[in-house]
Coordinates of C-alpha atoms and ligand atoms in Angstrom, one line a residue:
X1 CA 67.5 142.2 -70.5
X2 CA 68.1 144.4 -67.8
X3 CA 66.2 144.4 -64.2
X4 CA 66.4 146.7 -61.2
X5 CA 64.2 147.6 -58.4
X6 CA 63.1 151.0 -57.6
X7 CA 61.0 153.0 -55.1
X8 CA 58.5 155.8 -56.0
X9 CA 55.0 156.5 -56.6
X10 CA 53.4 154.3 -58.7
X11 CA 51.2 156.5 -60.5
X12 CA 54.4 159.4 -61.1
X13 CA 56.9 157.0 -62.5
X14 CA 57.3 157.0 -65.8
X15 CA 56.9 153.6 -67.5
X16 CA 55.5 151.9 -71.1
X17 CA 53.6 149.9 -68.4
X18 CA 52.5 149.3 -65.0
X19 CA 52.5 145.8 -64.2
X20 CA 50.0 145.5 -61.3
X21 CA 49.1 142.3 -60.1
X22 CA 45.4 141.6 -58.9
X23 CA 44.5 138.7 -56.5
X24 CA 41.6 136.7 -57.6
X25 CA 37.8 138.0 -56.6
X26 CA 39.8 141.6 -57.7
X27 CA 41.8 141.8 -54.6
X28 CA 44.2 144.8 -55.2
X29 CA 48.1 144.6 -53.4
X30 CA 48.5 147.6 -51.0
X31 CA 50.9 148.9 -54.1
X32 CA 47.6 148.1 -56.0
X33 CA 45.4 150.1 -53.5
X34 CA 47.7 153.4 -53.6
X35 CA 47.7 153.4 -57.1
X36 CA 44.2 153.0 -57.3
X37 CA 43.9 156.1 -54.7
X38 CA 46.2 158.4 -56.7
X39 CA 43.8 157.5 -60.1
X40 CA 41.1 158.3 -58.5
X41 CA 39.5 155.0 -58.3
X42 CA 39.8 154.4 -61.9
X43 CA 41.1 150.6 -61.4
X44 CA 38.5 149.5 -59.2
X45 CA 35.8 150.7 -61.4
X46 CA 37.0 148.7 -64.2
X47 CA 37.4 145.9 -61.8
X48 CA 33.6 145.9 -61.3
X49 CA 32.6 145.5 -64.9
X50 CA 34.1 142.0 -64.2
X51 CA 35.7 141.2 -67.6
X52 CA 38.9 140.4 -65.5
X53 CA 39.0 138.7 -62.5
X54 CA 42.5 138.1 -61.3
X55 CA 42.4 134.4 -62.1
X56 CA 46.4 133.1 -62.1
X57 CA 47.7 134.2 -65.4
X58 CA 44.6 136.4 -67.0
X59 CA 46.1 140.0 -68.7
X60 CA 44.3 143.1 -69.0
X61 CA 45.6 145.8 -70.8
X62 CA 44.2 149.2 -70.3
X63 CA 45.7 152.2 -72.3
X64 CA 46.3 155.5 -71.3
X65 CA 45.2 155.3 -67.6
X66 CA 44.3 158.8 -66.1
X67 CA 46.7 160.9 -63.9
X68 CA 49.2 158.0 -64.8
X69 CA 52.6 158.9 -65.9
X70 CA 53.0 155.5 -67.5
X71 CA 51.5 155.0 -70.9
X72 CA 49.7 151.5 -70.3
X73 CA 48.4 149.5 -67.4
X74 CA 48.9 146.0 -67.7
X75 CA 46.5 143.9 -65.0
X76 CA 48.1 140.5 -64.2
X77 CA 45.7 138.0 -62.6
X78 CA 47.8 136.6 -59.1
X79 CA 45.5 133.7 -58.6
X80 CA 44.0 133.2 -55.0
X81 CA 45.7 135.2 -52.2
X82 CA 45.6 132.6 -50.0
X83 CA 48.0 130.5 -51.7
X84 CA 50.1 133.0 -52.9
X85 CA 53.9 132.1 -53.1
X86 CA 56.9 133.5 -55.3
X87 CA 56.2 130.3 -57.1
X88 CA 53.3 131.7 -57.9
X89 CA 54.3 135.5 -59.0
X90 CA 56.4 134.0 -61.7
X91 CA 53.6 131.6 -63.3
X92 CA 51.4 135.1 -63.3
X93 CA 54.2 137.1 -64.6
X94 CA 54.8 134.8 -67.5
X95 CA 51.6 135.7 -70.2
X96 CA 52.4 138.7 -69.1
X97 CA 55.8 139.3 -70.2
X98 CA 54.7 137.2 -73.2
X99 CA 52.5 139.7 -73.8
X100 CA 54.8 143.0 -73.6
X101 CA 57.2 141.4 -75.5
X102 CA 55.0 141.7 -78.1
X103 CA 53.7 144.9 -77.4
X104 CA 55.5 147.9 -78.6
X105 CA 56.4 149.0 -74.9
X106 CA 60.0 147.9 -74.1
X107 CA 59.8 148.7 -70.7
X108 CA 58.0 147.9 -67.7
X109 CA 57.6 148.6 -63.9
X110 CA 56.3 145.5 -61.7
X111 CA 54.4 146.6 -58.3
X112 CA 56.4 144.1 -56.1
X113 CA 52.6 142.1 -54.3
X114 CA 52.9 143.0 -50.2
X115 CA 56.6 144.3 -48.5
X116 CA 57.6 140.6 -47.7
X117 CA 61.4 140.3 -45.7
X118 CA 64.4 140.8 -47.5
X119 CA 64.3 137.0 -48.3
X120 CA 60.8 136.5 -49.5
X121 CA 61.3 139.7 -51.4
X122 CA 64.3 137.8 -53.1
X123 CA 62.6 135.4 -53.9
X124 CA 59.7 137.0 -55.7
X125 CA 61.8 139.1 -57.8
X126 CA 64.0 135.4 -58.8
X127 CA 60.9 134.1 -59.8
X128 CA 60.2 137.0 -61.8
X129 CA 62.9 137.5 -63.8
X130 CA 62.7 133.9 -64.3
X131 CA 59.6 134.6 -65.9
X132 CA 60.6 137.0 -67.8
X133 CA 63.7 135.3 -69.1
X134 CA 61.3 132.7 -70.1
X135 CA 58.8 134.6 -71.8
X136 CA 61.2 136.4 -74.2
X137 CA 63.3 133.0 -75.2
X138 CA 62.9 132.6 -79.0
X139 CA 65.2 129.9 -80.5
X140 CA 65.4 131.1 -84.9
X141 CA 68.7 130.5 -85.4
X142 CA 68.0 127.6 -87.6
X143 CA 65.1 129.8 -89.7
X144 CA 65.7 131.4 -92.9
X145 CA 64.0 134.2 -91.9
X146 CA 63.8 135.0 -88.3
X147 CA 60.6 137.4 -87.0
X148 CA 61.9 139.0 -84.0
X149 CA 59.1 141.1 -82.1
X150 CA 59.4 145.0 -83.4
X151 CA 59.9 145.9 -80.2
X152 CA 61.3 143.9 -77.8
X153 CA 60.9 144.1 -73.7
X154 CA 64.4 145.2 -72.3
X155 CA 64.3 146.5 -69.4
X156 CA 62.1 145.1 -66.7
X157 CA 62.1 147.4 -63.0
X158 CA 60.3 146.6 -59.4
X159 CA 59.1 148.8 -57.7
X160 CA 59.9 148.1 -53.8
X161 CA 58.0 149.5 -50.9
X162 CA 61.0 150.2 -48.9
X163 CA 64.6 150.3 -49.3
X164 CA 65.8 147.5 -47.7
X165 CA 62.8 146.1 -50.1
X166 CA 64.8 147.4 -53.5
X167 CA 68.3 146.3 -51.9
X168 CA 66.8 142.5 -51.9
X169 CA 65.2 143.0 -55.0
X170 CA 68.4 144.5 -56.7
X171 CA 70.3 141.4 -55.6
X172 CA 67.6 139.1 -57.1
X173 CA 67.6 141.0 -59.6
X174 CA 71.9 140.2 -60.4
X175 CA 71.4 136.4 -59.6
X176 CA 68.4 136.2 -61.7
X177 CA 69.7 137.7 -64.3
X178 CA 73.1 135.8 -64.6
X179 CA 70.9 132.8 -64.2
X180 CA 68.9 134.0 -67.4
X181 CA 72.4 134.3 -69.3
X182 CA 73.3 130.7 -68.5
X183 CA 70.2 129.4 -69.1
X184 CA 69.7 130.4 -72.6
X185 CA 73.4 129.4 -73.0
X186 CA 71.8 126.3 -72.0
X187 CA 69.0 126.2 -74.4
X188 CA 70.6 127.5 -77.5
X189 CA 73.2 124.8 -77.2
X190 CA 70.4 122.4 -76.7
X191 CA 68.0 123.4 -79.2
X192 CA 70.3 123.3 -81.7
X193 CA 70.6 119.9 -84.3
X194 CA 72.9 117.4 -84.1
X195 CA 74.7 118.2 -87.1
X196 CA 75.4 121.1 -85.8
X197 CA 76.3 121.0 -82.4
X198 CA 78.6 118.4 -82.6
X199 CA 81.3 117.6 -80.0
X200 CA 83.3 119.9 -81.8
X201 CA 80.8 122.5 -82.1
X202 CA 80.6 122.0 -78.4
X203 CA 84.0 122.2 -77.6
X204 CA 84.5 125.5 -79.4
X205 CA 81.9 127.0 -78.0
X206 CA 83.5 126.5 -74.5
X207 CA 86.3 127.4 -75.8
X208 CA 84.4 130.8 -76.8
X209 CA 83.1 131.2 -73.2
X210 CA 86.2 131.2 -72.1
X211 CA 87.6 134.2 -74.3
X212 CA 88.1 137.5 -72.2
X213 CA 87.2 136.1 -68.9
X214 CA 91.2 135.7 -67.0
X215 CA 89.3 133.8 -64.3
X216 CA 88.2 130.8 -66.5
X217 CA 90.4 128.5 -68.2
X218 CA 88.9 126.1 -70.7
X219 CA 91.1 123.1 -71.9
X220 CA 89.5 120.2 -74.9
X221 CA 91.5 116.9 -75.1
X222 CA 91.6 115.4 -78.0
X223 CA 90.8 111.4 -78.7
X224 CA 94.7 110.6 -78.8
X225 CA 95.0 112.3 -75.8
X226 CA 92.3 110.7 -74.3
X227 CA 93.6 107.4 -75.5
X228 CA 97.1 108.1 -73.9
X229 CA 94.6 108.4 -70.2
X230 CA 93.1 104.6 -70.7
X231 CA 89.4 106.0 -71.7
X232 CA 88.7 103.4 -72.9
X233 CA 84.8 103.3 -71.8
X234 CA 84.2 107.0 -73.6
X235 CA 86.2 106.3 -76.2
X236 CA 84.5 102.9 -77.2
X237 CA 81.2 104.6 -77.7
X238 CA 83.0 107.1 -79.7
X239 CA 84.3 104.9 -82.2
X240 CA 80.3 104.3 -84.2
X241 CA 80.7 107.7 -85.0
X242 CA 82.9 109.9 -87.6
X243 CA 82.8 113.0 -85.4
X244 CA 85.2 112.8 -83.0
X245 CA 84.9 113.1 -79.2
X246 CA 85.7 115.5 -77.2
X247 CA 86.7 115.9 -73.2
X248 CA 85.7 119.4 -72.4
X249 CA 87.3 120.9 -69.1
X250 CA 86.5 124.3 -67.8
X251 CA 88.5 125.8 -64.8
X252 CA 86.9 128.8 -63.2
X253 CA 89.0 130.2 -60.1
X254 CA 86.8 132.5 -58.3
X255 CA 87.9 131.6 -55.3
X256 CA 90.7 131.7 -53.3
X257 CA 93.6 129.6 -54.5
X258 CA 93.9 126.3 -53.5
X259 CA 90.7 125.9 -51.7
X260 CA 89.2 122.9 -53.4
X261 CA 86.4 123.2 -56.3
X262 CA 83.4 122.1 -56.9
X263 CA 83.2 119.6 -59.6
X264 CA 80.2 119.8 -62.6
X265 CA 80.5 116.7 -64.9
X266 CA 77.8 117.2 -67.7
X267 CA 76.9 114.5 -70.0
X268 CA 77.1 116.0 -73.7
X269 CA 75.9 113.3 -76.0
X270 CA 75.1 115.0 -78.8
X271 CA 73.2 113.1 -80.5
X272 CA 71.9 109.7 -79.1
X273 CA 70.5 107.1 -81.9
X274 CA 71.6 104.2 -79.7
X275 CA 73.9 102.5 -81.4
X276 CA 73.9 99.1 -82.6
X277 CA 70.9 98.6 -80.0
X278 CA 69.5 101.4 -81.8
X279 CA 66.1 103.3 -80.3
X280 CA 62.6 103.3 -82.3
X281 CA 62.1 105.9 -84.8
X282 CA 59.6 108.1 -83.1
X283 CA 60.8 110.9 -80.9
X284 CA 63.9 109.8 -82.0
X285 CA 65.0 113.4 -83.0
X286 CA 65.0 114.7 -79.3
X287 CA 68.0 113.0 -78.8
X288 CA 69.8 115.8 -79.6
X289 CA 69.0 116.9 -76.3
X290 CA 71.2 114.4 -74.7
X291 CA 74.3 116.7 -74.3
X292 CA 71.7 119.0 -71.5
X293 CA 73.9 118.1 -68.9
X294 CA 76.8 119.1 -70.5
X295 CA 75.3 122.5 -71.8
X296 CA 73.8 122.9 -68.0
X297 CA 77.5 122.7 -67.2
X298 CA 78.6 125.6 -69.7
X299 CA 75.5 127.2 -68.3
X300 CA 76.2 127.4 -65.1
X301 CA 80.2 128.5 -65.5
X302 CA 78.8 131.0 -67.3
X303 CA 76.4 132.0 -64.7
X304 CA 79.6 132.0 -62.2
X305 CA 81.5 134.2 -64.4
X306 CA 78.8 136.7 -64.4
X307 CA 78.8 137.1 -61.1
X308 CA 82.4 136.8 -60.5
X309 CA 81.5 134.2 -57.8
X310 CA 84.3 133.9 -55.7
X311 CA 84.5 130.1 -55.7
X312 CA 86.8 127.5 -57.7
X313 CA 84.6 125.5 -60.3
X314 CA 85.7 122.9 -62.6
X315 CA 83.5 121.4 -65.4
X316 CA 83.9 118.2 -67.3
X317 CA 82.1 117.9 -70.3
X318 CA 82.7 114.4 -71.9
X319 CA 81.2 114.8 -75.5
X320 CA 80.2 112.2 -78.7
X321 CA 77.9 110.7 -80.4
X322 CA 75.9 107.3 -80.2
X323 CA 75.7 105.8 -83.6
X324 CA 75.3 102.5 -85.3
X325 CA 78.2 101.7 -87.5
X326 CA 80.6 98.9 -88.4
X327 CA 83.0 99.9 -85.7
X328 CA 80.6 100.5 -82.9
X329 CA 80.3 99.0 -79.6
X330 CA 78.1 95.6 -80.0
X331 CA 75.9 94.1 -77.2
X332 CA 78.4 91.7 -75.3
X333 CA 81.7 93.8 -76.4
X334 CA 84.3 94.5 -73.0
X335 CA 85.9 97.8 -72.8
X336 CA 88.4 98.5 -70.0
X337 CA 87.6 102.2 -68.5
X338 CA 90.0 104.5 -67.5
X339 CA 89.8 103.5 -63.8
X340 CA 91.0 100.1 -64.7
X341 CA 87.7 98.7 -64.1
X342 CA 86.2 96.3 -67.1
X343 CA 82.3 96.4 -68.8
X344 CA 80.3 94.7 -71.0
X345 CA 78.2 96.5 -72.7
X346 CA 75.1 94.7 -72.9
X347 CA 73.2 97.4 -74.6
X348 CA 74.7 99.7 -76.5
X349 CA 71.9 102.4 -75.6
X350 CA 73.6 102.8 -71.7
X351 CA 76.0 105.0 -73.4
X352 CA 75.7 107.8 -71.3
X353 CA 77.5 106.0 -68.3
X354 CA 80.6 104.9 -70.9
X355 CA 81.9 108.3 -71.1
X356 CA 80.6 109.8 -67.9
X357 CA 82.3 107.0 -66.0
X358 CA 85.8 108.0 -67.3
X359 CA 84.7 111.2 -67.0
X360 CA 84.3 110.9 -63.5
X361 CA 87.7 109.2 -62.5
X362 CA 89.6 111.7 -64.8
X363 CA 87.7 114.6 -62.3
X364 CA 89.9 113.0 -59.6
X365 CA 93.1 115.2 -60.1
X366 CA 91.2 118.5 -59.3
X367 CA 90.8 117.2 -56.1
X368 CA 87.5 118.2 -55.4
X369 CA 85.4 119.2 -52.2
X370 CA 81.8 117.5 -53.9
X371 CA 81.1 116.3 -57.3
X372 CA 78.0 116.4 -59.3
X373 CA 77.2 114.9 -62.6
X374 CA 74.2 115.7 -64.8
X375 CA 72.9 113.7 -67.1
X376 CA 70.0 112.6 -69.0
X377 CA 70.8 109.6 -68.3
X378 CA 67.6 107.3 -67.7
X379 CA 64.1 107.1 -69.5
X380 CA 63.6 105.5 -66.2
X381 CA 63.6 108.8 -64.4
X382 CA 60.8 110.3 -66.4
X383 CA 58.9 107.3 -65.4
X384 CA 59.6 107.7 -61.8
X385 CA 59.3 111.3 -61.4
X386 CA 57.5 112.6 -64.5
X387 CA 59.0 116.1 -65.7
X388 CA 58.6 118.1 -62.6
X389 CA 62.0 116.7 -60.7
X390 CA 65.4 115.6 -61.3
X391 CA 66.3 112.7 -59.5
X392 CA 68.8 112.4 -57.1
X393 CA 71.0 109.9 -56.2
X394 CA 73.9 110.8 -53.7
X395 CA 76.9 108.6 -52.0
X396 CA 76.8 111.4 -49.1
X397 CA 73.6 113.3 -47.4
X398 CA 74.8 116.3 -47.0
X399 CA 75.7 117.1 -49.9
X400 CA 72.2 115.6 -51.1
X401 CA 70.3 117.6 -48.6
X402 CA 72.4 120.1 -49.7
X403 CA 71.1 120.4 -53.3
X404 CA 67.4 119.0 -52.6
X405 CA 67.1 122.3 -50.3
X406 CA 69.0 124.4 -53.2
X407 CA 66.6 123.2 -55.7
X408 CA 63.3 123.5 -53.2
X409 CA 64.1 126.8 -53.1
X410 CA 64.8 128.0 -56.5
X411 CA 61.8 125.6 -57.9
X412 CA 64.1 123.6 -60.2
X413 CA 62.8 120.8 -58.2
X414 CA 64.1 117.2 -57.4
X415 CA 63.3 114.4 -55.2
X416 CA 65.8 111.8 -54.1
X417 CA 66.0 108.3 -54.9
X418 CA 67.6 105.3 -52.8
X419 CA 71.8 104.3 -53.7
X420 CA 71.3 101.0 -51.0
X421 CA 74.0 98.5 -51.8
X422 CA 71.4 95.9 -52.7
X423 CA 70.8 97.4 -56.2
X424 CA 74.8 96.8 -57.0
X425 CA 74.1 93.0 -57.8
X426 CA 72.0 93.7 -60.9
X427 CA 74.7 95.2 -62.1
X428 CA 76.6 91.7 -62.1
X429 CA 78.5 91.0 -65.2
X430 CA 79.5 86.5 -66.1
X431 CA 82.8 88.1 -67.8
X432 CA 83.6 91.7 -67.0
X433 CA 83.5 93.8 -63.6
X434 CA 80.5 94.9 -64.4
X435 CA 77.7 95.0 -66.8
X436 CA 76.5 98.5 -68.1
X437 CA 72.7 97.8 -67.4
X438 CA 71.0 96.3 -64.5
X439 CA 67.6 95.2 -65.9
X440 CA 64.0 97.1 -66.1
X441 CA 63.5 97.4 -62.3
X442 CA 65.0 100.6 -60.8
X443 CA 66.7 101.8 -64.0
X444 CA 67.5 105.3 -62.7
X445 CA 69.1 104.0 -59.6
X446 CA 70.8 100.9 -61.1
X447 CA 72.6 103.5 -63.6
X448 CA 73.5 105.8 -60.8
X449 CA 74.7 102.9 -59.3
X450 CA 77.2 101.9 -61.7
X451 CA 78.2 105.6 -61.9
X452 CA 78.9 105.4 -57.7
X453 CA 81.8 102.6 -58.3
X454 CA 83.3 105.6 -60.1
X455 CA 82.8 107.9 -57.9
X456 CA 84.3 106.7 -54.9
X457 CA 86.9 109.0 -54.4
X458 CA 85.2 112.1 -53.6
X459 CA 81.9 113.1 -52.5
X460 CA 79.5 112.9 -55.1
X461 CA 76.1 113.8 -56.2
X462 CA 74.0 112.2 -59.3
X463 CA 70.9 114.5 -61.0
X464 CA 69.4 112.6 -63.8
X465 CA 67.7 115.3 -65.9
X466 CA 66.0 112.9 -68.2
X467 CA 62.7 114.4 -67.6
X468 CA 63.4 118.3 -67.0
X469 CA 65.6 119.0 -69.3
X470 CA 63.5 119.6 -72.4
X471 CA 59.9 119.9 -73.3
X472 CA 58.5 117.7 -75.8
X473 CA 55.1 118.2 -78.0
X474 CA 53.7 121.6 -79.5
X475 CA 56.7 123.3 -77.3
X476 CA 59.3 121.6 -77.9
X477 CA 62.1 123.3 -76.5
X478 CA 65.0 123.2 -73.7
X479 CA 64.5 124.3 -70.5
X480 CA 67.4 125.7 -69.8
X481 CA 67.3 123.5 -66.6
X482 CA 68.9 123.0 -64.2
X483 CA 71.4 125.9 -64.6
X484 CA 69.1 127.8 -61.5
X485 CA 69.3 124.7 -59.2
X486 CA 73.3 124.5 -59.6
X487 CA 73.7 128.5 -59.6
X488 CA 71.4 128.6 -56.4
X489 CA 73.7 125.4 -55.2
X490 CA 76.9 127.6 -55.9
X491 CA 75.5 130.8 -54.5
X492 CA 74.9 129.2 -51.2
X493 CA 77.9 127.4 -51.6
X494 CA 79.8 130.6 -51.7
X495 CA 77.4 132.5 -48.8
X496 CA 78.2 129.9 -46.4
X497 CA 81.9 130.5 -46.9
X498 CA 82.2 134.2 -46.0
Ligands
LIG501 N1 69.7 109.3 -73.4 C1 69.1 108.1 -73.0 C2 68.1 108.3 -71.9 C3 66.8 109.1 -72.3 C4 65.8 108.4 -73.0 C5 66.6 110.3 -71.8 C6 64.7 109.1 -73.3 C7 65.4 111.0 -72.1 C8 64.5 110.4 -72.9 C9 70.1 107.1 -72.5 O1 71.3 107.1 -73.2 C10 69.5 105.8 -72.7 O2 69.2 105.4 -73.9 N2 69.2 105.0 -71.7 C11 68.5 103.8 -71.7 C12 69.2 102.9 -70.7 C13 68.8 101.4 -70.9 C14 69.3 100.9 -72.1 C15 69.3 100.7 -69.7 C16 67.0 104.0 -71.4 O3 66.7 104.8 -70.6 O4 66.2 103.3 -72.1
LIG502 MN1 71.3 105.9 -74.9
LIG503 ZN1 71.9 108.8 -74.0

C-alpha cells in the first residue's frame, strides 16, 4: 500500500473517494465544513435526514456527490469530539478501509480531522495507516482457492491543512508504512501451521530477509554448532522433536560502526504441545503462535531495513519445537545451560525459558547497549493483564520507562510488572541451580525471573506477549504485535542519537 499527504481543495481533487470524518451529533471537521461550502451544502442536508450519525465506526457511502471531483464520498463516524484522540481516528478509519477495500475504488483521500501540531498530526496519520494496514490483511495462503477483493485499496493520501501539516503526515506516513511491512511479516509467519513453519521454515525465511539488503547479515547455527556452545537448555527441549532447532541471528548495521546494538531476542517455538507435561486438547492448535516473538523479531529488522534506520540491531531467534516423545525432556530431568548454570525441569511446558535462556547468554558477545526478549511466554500474563498489554518486566528503569512511554505512544500498550528479589526463592531447585517453574502465584514474573539470572550482563528488558500476540475466537488471527511498539522504541532510539 502506498500513503502520502497532500494539500488542496477537497472538493477539486480527484479521488475514488473522499474519506470525511464526521464527529458524533453530525459535527463536521473544519476540512468537513469547507467541503460542505464548496458542495453547496449537499453534506449537511444529508446529515439531517439522520440515517448517519457519526457514531465511532458508522460508514456512509454516498455516490457521485455534486461539484465533487471525486467519484464517491465515504462518511466515517469519529465518535464524540470531546474524546477525540489519534487512538480514536484509527478505530474510525478501520470499517472504513474494510469497506473500500471491497469497493471497487482503489484509492482514497482522508480529510486529516482539525490542523493538530506537527506531532499530533504524526500521530493521527500512524494510527491511520495502522488502520488501514489492518483492514486490508487477508492471510489465504493456506486456501485452495484464494478470493482476493477485485479491486483492492492501494493507495491511501491525507489531505493536510498546511504544509508543515503534510511534512508530519508524510513522515507518518514512511514509519507507518514500514511498520505495516513488518507487521504482516509478522502475521504471515504467525498465521501459518506448524508443519509448515518449522524452525527451518523459519530460518530460511530470515535468511530470505536478508537477501539484497548489504546492511543486514543473517547467520543460522546449526544443533552441532549449538552443541559445540554448551546449549544445553535449548537443545534439551529440542531433542522431543524430529525437526531440528535452529539459532537464528540477524545483524543489521545501520549505524555507525562500533557503536553498540540493540539486542531483540524473539522466542520462536513453533509449535508448543508441551511436551511430556503435555497441554489439554482444546485451543491446543494456537500454539503455533508461540514463535510471535521470534517473528516480531524478523518484523521489526525488517521494519529497520525499510527505513534504513541508522542504528546497529542484532536479533536472536532461538527456534524448536515442544513435543512429547521418547527422548524428550521429563519432569525432574537436569540440563546444564550454556551459562554453566544447571535446571530441573519440573514441567516440561516452561519450555520457552530453556532456549531463551541460552539465547540470552549467547547475546552476550554483541556486546549490547539494552536487550529485550519477546516471548509468549506465560498464560499467566493473559490472566494478569488480559489482551490489551504486554507485560513488562525490566532489571533497569530506564530502559523500562523507556519502552512503557514507546508503547503509550504507539498504542501497542504495556504495563509493568514487579522483578523484587523476593520472587527469586520460588524458583528454588533440591538438586539443580534452579528449577524452571516457580509455582501458580506470580507466574509471569517468576518466569521473568528466571530469565533475569541470565540476563545479568547487560541491560535488559522482558515483554511477555502471551496475551497480544494473537487473537483467538471467530478472528483468529496474529496481530502483528508488537512490531509498532519496538519500531517506535527504535525510532526514538535513533532520534535521540542525532
Ligand atoms: N507458550 C506457553 C505460554 C502460553 C500459554 C501463551 C497459553 C499463550 C497462551 C508456555 O510455553 C507455557 O506453556 N507456559 C506455561 C508455564 C507453566 C508450566 C509454568 C503456562 O503458562 O502454563
Ligand atoms: Mn509451554
Ligand atoms: Zn511455549
Amino acid at each position: 500500500m502506498e500513503y502520502s499527504c497532500k494539500l488542496g481543495a477537497a472538493d477539486k481533487l480527484k479521488s475514488a473517494c473522499l474519506v470525511v470524518g464526521v464527529y458524533k451529533n453530525n459535527r463536521l471537521t473544519p476540512l468537513g465544513q469547507g467541503l460542505d461550502a464548496a458542495l453547496g451544502g449537499q453534506l449537511k442536508r444529508i446529515l439531517k435526514r439522520q440515517d448517519f450519525a457519526g457514531d465511532l465506526g458508522q460508514t456512509q457511502m454516498l455516490y457521485e456527490p455534486k461539484g465533487c471531483a471525486a467519484v464517491r464520498i465515504l462518511l466515517v463516524g469519529l465518535g464524540e469530539q470531546k474524546e477525540f484522540s489519534a487512538r480514536q481516528f484509527g478505530l474510525a478509519l478501520l470499517p472504513a478501509f474494510q469497506q473500500l477495500d471491497k469497493s471497487a475504488a482503489t484509492d482514497c483521500l482522508v480529510l486529516l480531522p482539525n490542523d493538530a501540531d506537527d506531532e499530533s498530526t504524526y500521530r493521527l496519520v500512524r494510527e491511520a495507516v495502522n488502520a488501514a494496514e489492518a483492514g486490508v490483511y487477508r492471510f489465504e495462503q493456506c486456501k485452495s482457492e484464494a478470493t482476493p477483493p477485485k479491486h483492492p485499496l492501494k493507495r491511501v493520501e491525507f489531505l493536510a491543512q498546511s504544509r508543515a501539516q503534510a511534512n508530519a503526515g508524510n513522515r507518518a506516513a514512511e514509519h507507518g508504512r514500514a511498520i505495516g511491512i513488518g507487521s504482516r511479516l509478522a502475521k504471515d509467519l504467525a498465521n501459518l501451521p506448524g508443519n509448515i513453519c518449522t524452525p527451518t521454515y523459519l530460518a530460511e525465511q530470515a535468511q530470505a530477509l536478508g537477501r539484497g539488503k548489504p546492511k543486514l547479515k543473517v547467520t543460522v547455527l546449526s544443533e552441532k554448532q549449538m552443541e559445540k556452545l554448551g546449549m544445553g537448555a535449548l537443545l534439551s527441549v529440542s531433542r522431543g522433536s524430529r525437526q531440528p532447532a535452529k539459532l537464528i541471528v540477524l545483524e543489521y548495521n545501520g549505524g555507525k560502526a562500533g557503536s553498540k546494538p540493540v539486542a531483540l531476542v524473539g522466542k520462536g517455538l513453533t509449535f508448543d504441545a508441551g511436551g511430556i507435561s503435555i497441554k489439554p486438547a482444546a485451543n491446543m492448535d494456537e500454539m503455533k503462535y508461540d514463535m510471535c516473538g521470534g517473528a516480531s523479531v524478523l518484523g521489526t529488522i525488517a521494519a529497520c531495513a525499510e527505513l534504513n534506520l541508522p542504528i546497529n540491531v542484532v536479533g536472536v531467534v532461538p527456534s524448536s519445537e515442544n513435543l512429547p516423545d521418547g527422548d524428550a525432556n521429563k519432569p525432574g530431568d537436569i540440563v546444564t545451560s550454556m551459562s554453566g548454570q544447571t535446571i530441573e525441569i519440573l514441567n516440561t511446558d516452561a519450555e520457552g525459558r530453556l532456549i531463551l535462556c541460552d539465547a540470552l547468554t549467547y547475546t552476550e558477545r554483541f556486546e549490547p547497549a539494552a536487550v529485550i526478549d519477546i516471548a509468549t511466554l506465560t498464560g499467566a500474563c493473559i490472566i494478569a493483564l488480559g489482551h490489551q498489554a504486554s507485560g513488562l518486566l525490566a532489571n533497569d528503569d530506564k530502559l523500562a520507562e523507556e519502552l512503557f512511554e514507546a508503547s503509550t505512544e504507539c498504542g501497542d500498550r504495556t504495563w509493568r510488572l514487579p522483578l523484587w528479589d523476593e520472587y527469586q526463592r520460588q524458583l528454588d531447585s533440591n538438586f539443580a541451580d534452579m528449577a524452571n517453574i516457580g509455582g501458580r502465584p506470580a507466574g509471569t514474573i517468576t518466569a521473568a525471573c528466571f530469565l533475569s539470572r541470565y540476563a545479568k550482563a547487560f541491560k535488559w528488558a522482558h515483554l511477555d506477549i502471551a496475551g497480544v500476540a494473537w487473537n483467538s475466537g471467530e478472528k483468529k488471527g496474529a496481530t502483528g504485535r508488537p512490531v509498532p511498539l519496538l519500531t517506535e522504541f527504535l525510532l526514538r532510539r535513533c532520534k535521540a542519537s542525532m
